[in-house]
Coordinates of C-alpha atoms in Angstrom, one line a residue:
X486 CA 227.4 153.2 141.8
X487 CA 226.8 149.8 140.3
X488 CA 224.0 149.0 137.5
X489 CA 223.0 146.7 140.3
X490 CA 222.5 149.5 143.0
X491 CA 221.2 151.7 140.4
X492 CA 218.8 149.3 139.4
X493 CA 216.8 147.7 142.6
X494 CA 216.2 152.1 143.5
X495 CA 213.8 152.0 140.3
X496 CA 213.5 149.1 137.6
X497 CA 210.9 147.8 140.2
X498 CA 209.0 150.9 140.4
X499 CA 204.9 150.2 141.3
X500 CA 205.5 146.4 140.8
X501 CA 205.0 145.0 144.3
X502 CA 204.2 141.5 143.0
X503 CA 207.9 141.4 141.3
X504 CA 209.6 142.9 144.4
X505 CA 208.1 140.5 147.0
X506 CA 209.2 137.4 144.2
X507 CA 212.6 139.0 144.4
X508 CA 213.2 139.4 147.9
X509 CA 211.5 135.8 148.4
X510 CA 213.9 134.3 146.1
X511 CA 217.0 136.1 147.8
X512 CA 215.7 134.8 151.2
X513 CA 215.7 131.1 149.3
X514 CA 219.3 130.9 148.9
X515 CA 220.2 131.7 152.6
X516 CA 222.1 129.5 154.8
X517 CA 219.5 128.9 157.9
X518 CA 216.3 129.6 156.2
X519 CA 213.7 126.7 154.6
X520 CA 210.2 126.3 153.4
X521 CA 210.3 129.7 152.0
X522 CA 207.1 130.9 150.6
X523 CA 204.9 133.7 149.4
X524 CA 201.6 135.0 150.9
X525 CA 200.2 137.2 148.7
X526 CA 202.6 138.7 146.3
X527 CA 199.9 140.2 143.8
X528 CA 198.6 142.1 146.5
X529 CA 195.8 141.7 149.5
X530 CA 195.4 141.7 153.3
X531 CA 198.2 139.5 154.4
X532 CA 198.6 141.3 157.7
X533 CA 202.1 142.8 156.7
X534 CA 203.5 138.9 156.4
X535 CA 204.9 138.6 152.5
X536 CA 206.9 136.1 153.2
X537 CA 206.6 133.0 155.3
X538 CA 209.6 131.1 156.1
X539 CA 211.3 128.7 158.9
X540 CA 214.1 130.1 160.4
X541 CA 216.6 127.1 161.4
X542 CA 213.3 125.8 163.3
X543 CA 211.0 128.7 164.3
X544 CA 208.0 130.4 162.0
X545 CA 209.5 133.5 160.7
X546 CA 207.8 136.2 158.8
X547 CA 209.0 138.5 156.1
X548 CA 208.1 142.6 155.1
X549 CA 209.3 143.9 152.1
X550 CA 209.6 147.6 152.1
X551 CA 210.5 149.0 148.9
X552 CA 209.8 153.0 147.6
X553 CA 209.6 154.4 143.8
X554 CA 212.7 156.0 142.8
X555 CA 214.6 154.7 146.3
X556 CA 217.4 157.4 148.1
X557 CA 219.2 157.5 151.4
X558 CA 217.9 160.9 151.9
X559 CA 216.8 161.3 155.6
X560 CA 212.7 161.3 154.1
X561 CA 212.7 158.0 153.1
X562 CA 215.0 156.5 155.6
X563 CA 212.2 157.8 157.8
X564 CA 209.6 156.2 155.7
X565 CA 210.9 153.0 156.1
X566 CA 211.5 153.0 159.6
X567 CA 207.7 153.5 160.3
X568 CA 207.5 150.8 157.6
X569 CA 209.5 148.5 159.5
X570 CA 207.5 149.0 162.8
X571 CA 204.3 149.1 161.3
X572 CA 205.3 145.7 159.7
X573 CA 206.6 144.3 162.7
X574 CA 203.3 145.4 164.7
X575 CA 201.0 143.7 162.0
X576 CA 202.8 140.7 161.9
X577 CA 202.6 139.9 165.6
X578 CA 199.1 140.3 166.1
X579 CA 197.1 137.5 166.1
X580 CA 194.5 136.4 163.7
X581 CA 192.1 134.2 163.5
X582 CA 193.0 132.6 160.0
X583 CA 196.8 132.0 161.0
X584 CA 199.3 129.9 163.2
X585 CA 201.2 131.5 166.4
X586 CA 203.0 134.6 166.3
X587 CA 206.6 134.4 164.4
X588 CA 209.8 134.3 166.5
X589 CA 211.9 135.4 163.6
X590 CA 211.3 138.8 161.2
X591 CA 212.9 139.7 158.3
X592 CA 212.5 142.7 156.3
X593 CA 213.5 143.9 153.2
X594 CA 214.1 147.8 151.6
X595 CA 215.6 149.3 148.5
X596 CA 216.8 152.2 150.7
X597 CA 220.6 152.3 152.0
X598 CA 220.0 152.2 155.8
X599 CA 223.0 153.1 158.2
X600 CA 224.7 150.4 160.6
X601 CA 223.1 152.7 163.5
X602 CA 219.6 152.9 161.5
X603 CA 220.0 148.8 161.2
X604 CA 220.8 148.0 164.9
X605 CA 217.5 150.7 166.6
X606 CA 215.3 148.4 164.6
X607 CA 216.3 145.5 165.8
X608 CA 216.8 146.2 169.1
X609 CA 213.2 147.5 168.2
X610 CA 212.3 143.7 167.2
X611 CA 213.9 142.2 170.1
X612 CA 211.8 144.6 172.5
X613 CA 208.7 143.1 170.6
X614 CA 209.7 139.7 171.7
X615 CA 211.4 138.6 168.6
X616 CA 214.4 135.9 168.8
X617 CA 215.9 136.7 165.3
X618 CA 215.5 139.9 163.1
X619 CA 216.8 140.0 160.0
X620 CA 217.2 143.3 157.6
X621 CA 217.9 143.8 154.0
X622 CA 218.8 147.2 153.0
X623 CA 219.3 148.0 149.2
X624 CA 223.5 147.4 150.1
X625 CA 222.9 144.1 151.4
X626 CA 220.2 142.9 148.5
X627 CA 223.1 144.4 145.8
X628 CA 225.6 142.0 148.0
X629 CA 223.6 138.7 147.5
X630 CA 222.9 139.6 143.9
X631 CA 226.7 140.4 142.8
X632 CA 227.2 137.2 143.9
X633 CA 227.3 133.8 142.2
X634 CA 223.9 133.2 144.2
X635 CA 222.1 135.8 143.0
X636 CA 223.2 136.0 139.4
X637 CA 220.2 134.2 138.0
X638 CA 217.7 136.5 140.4
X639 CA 219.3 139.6 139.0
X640 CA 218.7 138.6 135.1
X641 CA 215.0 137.3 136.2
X642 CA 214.2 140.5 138.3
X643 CA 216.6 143.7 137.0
X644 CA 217.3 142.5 133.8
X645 CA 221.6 141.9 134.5
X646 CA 223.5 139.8 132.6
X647 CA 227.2 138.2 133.7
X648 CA 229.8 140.1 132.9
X649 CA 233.0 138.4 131.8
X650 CA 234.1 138.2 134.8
X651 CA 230.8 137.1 136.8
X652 CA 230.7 134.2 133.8
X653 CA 234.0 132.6 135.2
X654 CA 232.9 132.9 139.2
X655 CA 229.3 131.3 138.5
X656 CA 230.6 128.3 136.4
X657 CA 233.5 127.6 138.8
X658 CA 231.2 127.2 141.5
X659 CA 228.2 125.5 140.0
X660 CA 229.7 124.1 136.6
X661 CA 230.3 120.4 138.1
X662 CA 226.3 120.7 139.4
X663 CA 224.7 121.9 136.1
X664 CA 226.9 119.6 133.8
X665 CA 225.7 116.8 136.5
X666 CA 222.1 117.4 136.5
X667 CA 222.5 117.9 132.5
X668 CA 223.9 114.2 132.5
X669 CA 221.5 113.1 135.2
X670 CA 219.0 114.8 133.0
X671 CA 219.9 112.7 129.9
X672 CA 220.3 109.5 131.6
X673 CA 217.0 109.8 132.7
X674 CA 215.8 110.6 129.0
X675 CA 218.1 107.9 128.0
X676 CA 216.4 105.6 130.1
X677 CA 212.9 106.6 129.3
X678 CA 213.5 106.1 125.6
X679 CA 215.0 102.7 126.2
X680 CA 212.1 101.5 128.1
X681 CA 209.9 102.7 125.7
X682 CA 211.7 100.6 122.8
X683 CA 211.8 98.0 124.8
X684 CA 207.5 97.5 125.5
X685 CA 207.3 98.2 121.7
X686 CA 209.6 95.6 120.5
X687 CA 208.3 93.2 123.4
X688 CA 204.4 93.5 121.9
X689 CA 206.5 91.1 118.6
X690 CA 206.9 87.3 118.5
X691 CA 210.3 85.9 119.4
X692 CA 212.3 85.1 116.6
X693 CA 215.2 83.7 118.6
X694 CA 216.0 82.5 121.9
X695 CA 219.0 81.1 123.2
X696 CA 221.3 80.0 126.3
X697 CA 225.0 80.9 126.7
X698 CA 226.4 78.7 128.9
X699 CA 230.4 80.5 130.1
X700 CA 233.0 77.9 131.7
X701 CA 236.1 78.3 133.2
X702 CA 238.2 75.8 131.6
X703 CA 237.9 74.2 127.9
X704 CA 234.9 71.7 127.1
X705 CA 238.0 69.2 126.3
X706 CA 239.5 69.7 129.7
X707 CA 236.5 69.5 131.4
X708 CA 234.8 66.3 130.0
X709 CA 236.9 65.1 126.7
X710 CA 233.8 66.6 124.8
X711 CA 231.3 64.8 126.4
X712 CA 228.7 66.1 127.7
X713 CA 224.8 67.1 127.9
X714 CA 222.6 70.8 128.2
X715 CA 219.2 71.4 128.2
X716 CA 217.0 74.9 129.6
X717 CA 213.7 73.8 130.6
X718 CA 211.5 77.4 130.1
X719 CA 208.2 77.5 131.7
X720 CA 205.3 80.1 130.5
X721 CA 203.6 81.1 133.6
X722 CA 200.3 81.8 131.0
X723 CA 200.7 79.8 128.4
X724 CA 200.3 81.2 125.0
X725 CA 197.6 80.1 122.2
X726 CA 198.7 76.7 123.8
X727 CA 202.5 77.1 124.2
X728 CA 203.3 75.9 127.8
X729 CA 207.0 76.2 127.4
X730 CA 210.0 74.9 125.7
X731 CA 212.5 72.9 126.7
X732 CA 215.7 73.6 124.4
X733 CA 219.8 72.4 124.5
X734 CA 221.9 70.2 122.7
X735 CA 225.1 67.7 123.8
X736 CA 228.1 65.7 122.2
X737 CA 226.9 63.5 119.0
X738 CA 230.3 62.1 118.5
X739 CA 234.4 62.6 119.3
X740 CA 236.4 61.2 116.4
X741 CA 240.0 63.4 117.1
X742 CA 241.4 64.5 120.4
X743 CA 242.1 68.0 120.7
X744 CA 245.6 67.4 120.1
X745 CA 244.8 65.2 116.8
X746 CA 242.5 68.7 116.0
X747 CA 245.2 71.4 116.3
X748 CA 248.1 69.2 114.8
X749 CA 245.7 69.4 111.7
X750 CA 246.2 73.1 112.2
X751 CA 242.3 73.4 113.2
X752 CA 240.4 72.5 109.9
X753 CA 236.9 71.4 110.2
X754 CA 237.1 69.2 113.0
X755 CA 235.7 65.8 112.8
X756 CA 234.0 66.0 116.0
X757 CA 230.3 66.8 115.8
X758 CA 227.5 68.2 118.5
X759 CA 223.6 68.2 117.8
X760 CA 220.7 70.5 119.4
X761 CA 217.1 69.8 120.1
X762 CA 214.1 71.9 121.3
X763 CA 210.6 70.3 122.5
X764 CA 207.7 72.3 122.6
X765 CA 205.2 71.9 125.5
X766 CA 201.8 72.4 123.3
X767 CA 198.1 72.1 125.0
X768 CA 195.7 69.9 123.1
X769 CA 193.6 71.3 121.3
X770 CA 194.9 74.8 121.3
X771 CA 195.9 76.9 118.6
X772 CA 199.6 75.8 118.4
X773 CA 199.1 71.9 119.0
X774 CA 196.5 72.1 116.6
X775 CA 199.0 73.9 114.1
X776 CA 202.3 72.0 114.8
X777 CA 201.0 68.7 115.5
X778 CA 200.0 67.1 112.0
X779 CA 200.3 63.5 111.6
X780 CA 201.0 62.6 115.2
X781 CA 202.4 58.8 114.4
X782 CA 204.8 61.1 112.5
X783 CA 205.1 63.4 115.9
X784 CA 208.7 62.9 117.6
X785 CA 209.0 62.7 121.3
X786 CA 212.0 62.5 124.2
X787 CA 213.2 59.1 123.9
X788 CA 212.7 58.8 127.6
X789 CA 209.2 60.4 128.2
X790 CA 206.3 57.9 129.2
X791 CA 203.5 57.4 126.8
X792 CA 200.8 60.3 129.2
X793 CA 203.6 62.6 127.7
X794 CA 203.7 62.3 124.8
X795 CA 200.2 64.7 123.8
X796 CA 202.9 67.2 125.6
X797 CA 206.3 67.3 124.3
X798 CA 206.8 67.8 120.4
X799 CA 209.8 68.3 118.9
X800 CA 210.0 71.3 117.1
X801 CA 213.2 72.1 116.7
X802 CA 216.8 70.6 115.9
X803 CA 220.3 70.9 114.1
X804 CA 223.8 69.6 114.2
X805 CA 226.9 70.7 113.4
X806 CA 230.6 71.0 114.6
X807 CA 231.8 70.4 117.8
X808 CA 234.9 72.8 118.8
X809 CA 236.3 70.9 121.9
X810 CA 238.8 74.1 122.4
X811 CA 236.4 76.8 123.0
X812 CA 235.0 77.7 126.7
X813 CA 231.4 78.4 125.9
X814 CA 228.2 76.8 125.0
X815 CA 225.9 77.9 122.6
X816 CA 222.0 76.0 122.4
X817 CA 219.2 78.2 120.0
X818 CA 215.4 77.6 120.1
X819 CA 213.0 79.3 117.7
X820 CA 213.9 80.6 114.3
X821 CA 213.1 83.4 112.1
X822 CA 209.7 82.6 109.7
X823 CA 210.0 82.1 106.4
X824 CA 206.6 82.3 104.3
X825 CA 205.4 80.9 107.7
X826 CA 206.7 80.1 111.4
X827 CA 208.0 76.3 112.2
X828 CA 207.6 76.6 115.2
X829 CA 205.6 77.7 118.5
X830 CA 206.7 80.9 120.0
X831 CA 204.9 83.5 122.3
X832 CA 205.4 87.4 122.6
X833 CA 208.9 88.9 124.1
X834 CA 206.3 90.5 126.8
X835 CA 205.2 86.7 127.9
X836 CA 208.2 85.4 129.0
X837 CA 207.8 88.0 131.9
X838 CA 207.8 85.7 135.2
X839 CA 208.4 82.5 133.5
X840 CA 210.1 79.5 135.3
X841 CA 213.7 78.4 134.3
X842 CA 215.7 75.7 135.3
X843 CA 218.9 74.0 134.1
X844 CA 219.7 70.3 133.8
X845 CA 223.5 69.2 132.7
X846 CA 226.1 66.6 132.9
X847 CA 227.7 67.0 136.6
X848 CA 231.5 67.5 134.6
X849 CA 229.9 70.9 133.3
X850 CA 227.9 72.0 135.4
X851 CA 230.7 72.2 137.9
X852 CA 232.6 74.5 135.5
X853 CA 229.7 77.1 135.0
X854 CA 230.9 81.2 135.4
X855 CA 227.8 82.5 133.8
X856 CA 224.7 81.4 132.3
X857 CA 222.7 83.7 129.9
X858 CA 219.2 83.7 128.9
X859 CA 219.1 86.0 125.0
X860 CA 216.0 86.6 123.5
X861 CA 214.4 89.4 120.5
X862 CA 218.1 91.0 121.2
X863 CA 218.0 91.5 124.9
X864 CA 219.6 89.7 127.5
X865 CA 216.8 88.4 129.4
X866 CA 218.8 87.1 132.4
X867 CA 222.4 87.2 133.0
X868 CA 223.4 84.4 136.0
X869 CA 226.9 84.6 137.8
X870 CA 228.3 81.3 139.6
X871 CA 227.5 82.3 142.6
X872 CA 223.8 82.6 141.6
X873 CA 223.9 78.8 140.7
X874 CA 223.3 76.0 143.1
X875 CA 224.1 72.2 142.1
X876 CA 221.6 69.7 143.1
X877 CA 221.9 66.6 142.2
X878 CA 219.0 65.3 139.1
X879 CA 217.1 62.9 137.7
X880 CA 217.9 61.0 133.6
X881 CA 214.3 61.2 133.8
X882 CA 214.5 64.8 133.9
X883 CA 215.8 65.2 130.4
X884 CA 214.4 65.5 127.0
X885 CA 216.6 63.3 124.9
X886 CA 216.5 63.6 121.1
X887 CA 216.1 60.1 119.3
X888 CA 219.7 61.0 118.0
X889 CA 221.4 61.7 121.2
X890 CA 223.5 58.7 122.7
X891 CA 222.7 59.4 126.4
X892 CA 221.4 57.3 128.9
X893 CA 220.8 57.2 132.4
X894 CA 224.1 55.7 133.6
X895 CA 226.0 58.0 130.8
X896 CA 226.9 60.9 133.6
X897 CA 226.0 62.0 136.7
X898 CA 223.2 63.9 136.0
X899 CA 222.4 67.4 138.1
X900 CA 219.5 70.6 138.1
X901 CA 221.0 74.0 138.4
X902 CA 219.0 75.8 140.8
X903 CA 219.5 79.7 142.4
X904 CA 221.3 79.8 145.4
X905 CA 218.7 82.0 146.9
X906 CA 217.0 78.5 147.6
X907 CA 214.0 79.3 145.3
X908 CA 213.1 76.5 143.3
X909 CA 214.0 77.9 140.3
X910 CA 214.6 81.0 138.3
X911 CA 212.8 84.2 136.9
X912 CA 212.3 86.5 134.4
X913 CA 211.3 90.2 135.7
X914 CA 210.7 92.3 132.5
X915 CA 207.8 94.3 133.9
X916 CA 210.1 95.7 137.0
X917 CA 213.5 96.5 135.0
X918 CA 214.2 97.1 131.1
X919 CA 216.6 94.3 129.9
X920 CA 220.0 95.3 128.2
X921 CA 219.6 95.1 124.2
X922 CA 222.8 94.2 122.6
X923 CA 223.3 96.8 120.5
X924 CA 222.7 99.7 123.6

């Protein structure tokens, strides 16, 4: 006899509450059975009806028959018998409080019941007007909880652990499951912490913000190291008076080719680019009020009319060394403070639905792969070619530095738009947690 057997004839002795839990949870792992619930397992009138259940479609009820000290001597098979049709009778008449009668039964003992005892009742069932009858016997419960379906309701209920051998049949059949929802587990937790870093870093002020502008060929190949880049960022609140900024850079001067470069075995190169931000400050606000100073002192676009110029301030610039090999573009707004800030910024959290758009020299902006928007360490918005739409622009769109050498007949001037036909580009931070760099 196995502990198993041995067990479900007594470890359950006078707990009714545990037995009907048991026999529920057995019912649970059944193939046709759903919805499986308890009535009142800690005791009460629940018209012989334990268990409530669906079988495949039809309302089935469930008995659970067990004795103190269970044997398969002849006085308690006949116990359960009368058991089973008392039961049966119970849970087919009607009352007041409950739905139709059941089509299915199911009934469960901790007494060994013959295959003849088995099939009387049944037929029993069936002459009660019962589709489906069901019956449990104390082989049939051991059965389901030797089994890799039952091991966990045999620790919970009869106090079993695996064997050796029951440790190998369980994790070969649900190993791949419990290692998944472990790793779906921690992706979620993974996730949650991740989001939750991110809304505490996005409460600080941005410190840096920049545009990486990917091309499929080398800025030499593309346009001899000519060209022009600007983001034009739109707060949609502004912020103590920040508007937006308008940020990018272009070619100050060629003095080598790329072939005069690399047969200097790629020192310094002589060639030199320059980069510009513009602020867009409200008067009167916080920021303008801060930033502006001296405004005959203010510098503007070159090409901005004079109703702009209370707008656009120039808070921003640098130049340095132009690389006419590489493939990429690189243009920074915003700096880390020292002592104090030099210029505007808002909160990471702010730039959540702002407006982008992109204006460029037609010669690069034909050559575009990717496009990325980088800010407080996260990358704010990642753009693929096909993202990008080319429409043709406007010299009067730019924001040209005093330094910067372009005019309106310099290129062919274009606005990078999305594809999707919007009129411009978004930032979603409130609906999806950006990718920080070092995740």
């Amino acid at each position: 006899m196995s502990k198993t057997d041995r067990r479900l004839k007594d470890h359950l002795n006078t707990n009714q509450a545990a037995r009907e839990r048991m026999c529920l949870e057995i019912l649970s792992v059944q193939e046709g059975y759903s919805d499986v619930e308890p009535r009142l397992p800690k005791g009460g009138p629940d018209g012989a009806r334990d268990i409530q259940a669906k079988f495949k479609d039809d309302l089935c009820f469930g008995a659970v028959g067990f004795v103190n000290d269970a044997s398969d001597l002849e006085e308690h098979r006949k116990q359960i018998r009368k058991k089973f049709k008392d039961d049966l009778s119970n849970a087919l008449k009607e009352k007041k409080d409950i739905s139709p009668n059941p089509r299915a039964f199911v009934f469960f003992t901790n007494v060994g019941l013959t295959p003849t005892i088995i099939k009387k009742l049944k037929e029993h069932a069936y002459g009660k007007g019962i589709d489906y009858c069901d019956i449990f016997d104390r082989e049939r419960l051991r059965i389901v909880l030797d089994s890799n379906r039952g091991y966990a309701i045999r620790f919970r209920y009869l106090d079993i652990g695996l064997n050796d051998a029951e440790q190998k049949d369980f994790f070969a059949t649900w190993g791949d499951k419990i290692n998944s929802a472990i790793g779906s587990g921690l992706r979620d937790l993974d996730k949650t912490t991740k989001r939750i870093q991110f809304l505490m870093e996005a409460q600080f002020p941005l410190d840096h913000l920049a545009t990486i502008v990917r091309l499929d060929s080398t800025i030499w190949d593309i346009c001899k190291g000519e060209f022009f880049f600007q983001t034009i960022l739109s707060l949609r609140v502004h912020s103590d008076g920040l508007l937006g900024i308008t940020f990018g850079g272009g070619t100050k001067e060629i003095r080598e080719t790329l072939a005069e470069w690399e047969a200097r075995g790629k020192k310094h190169t002589k060639n030199g680019q320059y980069g510009f931000g513009f602020s867009s400050l409200i008067p009167d606000t916080p920021h303008h009020a801060r930033y502006v100073g001296d405004f005959d002192k203010l510098e503007h676009p070159k090409n901005i009319g004079d109703e702009e110029r209370l707008e656009y301030i120039r808070t921003s610039g640098s130049t340095g060394i132009l690389e006419v090999d590489q493939k990429a573009l690189y243009f920074k707004a915003l700096s880390e403070p020292f002592i104090e800030r030099f210029q505007p910024t808002c909160k990471l959290q702010e730039l959540d639905g702002c407006m982008l758009l992109f204006e460029s020299s037609r010669e690069v902006a034909e050559h575009i792969e990717e496009i990325a928007i980088v800010g407080g360490g996260y990358e704010l918005l990642a753009l693929k070619k096909d993202d990008l739409r080319l429409q043709s622009g406007s010299y009067d769109r730019l924001k040209v530095p005093k330094e910067a050498k372009h005019e309106a007949d310099s290129h062919d001037w274009v606005t990078v738009r999305p594809s999707s036909l919007s009129s411009c580009f978004s930032v979603d931070l409130m609906g999806r947690t950006p990718r920080r760099y070092d995740w």
